[in-house]
């Protein structure tokens, strides 16, 4: 059974929600995140990540945080785990770029 995140369906981007869009190409897989990475959405992203890693361990996975407006402590810990598992984290905004810098440089998140 497909979750809303799998289908790329907006999960009501109103207060506190997250949308996960999965875009596959021959070269890699891209997870585009929009909204807040907090609360139950951290677990949803973890499930999406586990499923993608199980499907194709050879293809690189990029996680685009450009549309993320907030990241909780649990969200930061999950992003650090994704990075350790080989995900390439990308962002343009100051907040998410700073979080990625902390993770990549091994500073406490």
Coordinates of C-alpha atoms in Angstrom, one line a residue:
X1 CA 0.0 0.0 0.0
X2 CA 1.4 3.4 -1.0
X3 CA 1.8 6.2 1.5
X4 CA 1.0 9.8 0.5
X5 CA 4.7 10.6 0.5
X6 CA 5.3 7.8 -1.9
X7 CA 2.8 9.1 -4.3
X8 CA 4.2 12.6 -4.1
X9 CA 0.8 13.9 -2.9
X10 CA 0.9 17.0 -0.8
X11 CA 0.4 16.1 2.8
X12 CA -1.6 19.3 3.5
X13 CA 1.3 21.7 3.7
X14 CA -0.7 23.7 6.3
X15 CA 0.9 24.1 9.7
X16 CA 3.3 21.3 10.6
X17 CA 3.1 19.2 7.5
X18 CA 5.6 17.8 5.1
X19 CA 5.5 16.8 1.4
X20 CA 8.0 14.3 0.1
X21 CA 8.3 13.9 -3.7
X22 CA 10.4 11.1 -5.1
X23 CA 11.9 11.6 -8.5
X24 CA 13.8 8.7 -10.1
X25 CA 16.2 9.0 -13.0
X26 CA 18.7 6.5 -14.5
X27 CA 21.5 8.3 -12.7
X28 CA 20.0 8.8 -9.2
X29 CA 16.9 9.3 -7.0
X30 CA 15.9 12.6 -5.7
X31 CA 13.8 13.2 -2.6
X32 CA 12.3 16.8 -2.6
X33 CA 11.1 17.9 0.8
X34 CA 8.7 20.8 1.4
X35 CA 7.4 21.9 4.8
X36 CA 8.4 21.0 8.3
X37 CA 10.6 18.0 9.1
X38 CA 9.3 17.5 12.6
X39 CA 7.0 15.3 14.6
X40 CA 5.4 12.3 12.7
X41 CA 7.0 13.5 9.5
X42 CA 10.4 12.5 10.7
X43 CA 9.2 8.9 10.9
X44 CA 7.5 9.2 7.5
X45 CA 10.8 10.4 5.9
X46 CA 12.6 7.5 7.6
X47 CA 10.2 5.0 6.1
X48 CA 10.6 6.5 2.7
X49 CA 14.4 6.4 3.0
X50 CA 14.4 2.7 4.2
X51 CA 12.2 1.8 1.2
X52 CA 14.3 3.6 -1.3
X53 CA 17.5 2.0 0.1
X54 CA 16.0 -1.4 -0.1
X55 CA 14.8 -0.9 -3.7
X56 CA 18.2 0.1 -5.2
X57 CA 21.3 0.3 -3.1
X58 CA 23.5 1.2 -6.1
X59 CA 21.8 4.4 -7.2
X60 CA 22.8 7.6 -5.3
X61 CA 20.0 9.3 -3.4
X62 CA 19.9 13.1 -3.1
X63 CA 17.7 14.8 -0.5
X64 CA 16.7 18.3 -1.5
X65 CA 15.8 20.5 1.5
X66 CA 15.1 23.6 -0.5
X67 CA 11.5 23.7 0.5
X68 CA 12.0 22.9 4.2
X69 CA 10.9 25.6 6.6
X70 CA 11.7 24.0 9.9
X71 CA 13.8 21.0 11.1
X72 CA 13.4 19.6 14.7
X73 CA 16.2 18.0 16.7
X74 CA 14.8 14.6 15.6
X75 CA 14.7 15.8 12.0
X76 CA 18.4 16.8 12.2
X77 CA 19.3 13.5 13.7
X78 CA 17.5 11.7 10.8
X79 CA 19.3 13.9 8.3
X80 CA 22.6 13.0 9.9
X81 CA 21.7 9.3 9.6
X82 CA 20.8 9.7 6.0
X83 CA 24.1 11.4 5.3
X84 CA 25.9 8.6 7.1
X85 CA 24.0 6.1 4.9
X86 CA 25.2 7.9 1.8
X87 CA 22.6 10.5 1.0
X88 CA 23.7 13.7 -0.6
X89 CA 21.9 16.6 1.3
X90 CA 21.3 19.8 -0.7
X91 CA 19.8 23.1 0.2
X92 CA 20.0 26.8 -0.7
X93 CA 18.3 28.5 2.3
X94 CA 20.5 29.7 5.2
X95 CA 18.9 27.5 7.9
X96 CA 19.0 24.2 6.0
X97 CA 22.4 25.0 4.5
X98 CA 23.7 25.5 8.1
X99 CA 22.2 22.2 9.2
X100 CA 23.8 20.4 6.3
X101 CA 27.2 22.1 7.1
X102 CA 26.9 20.9 10.8
X103 CA 26.1 17.3 9.6
X104 CA 28.8 17.1 6.9
X105 CA 31.5 18.7 9.2
X106 CA 30.6 16.3 12.0
X107 CA 29.5 19.0 14.5
X108 CA 26.9 18.2 17.0
X109 CA 23.4 18.4 15.6

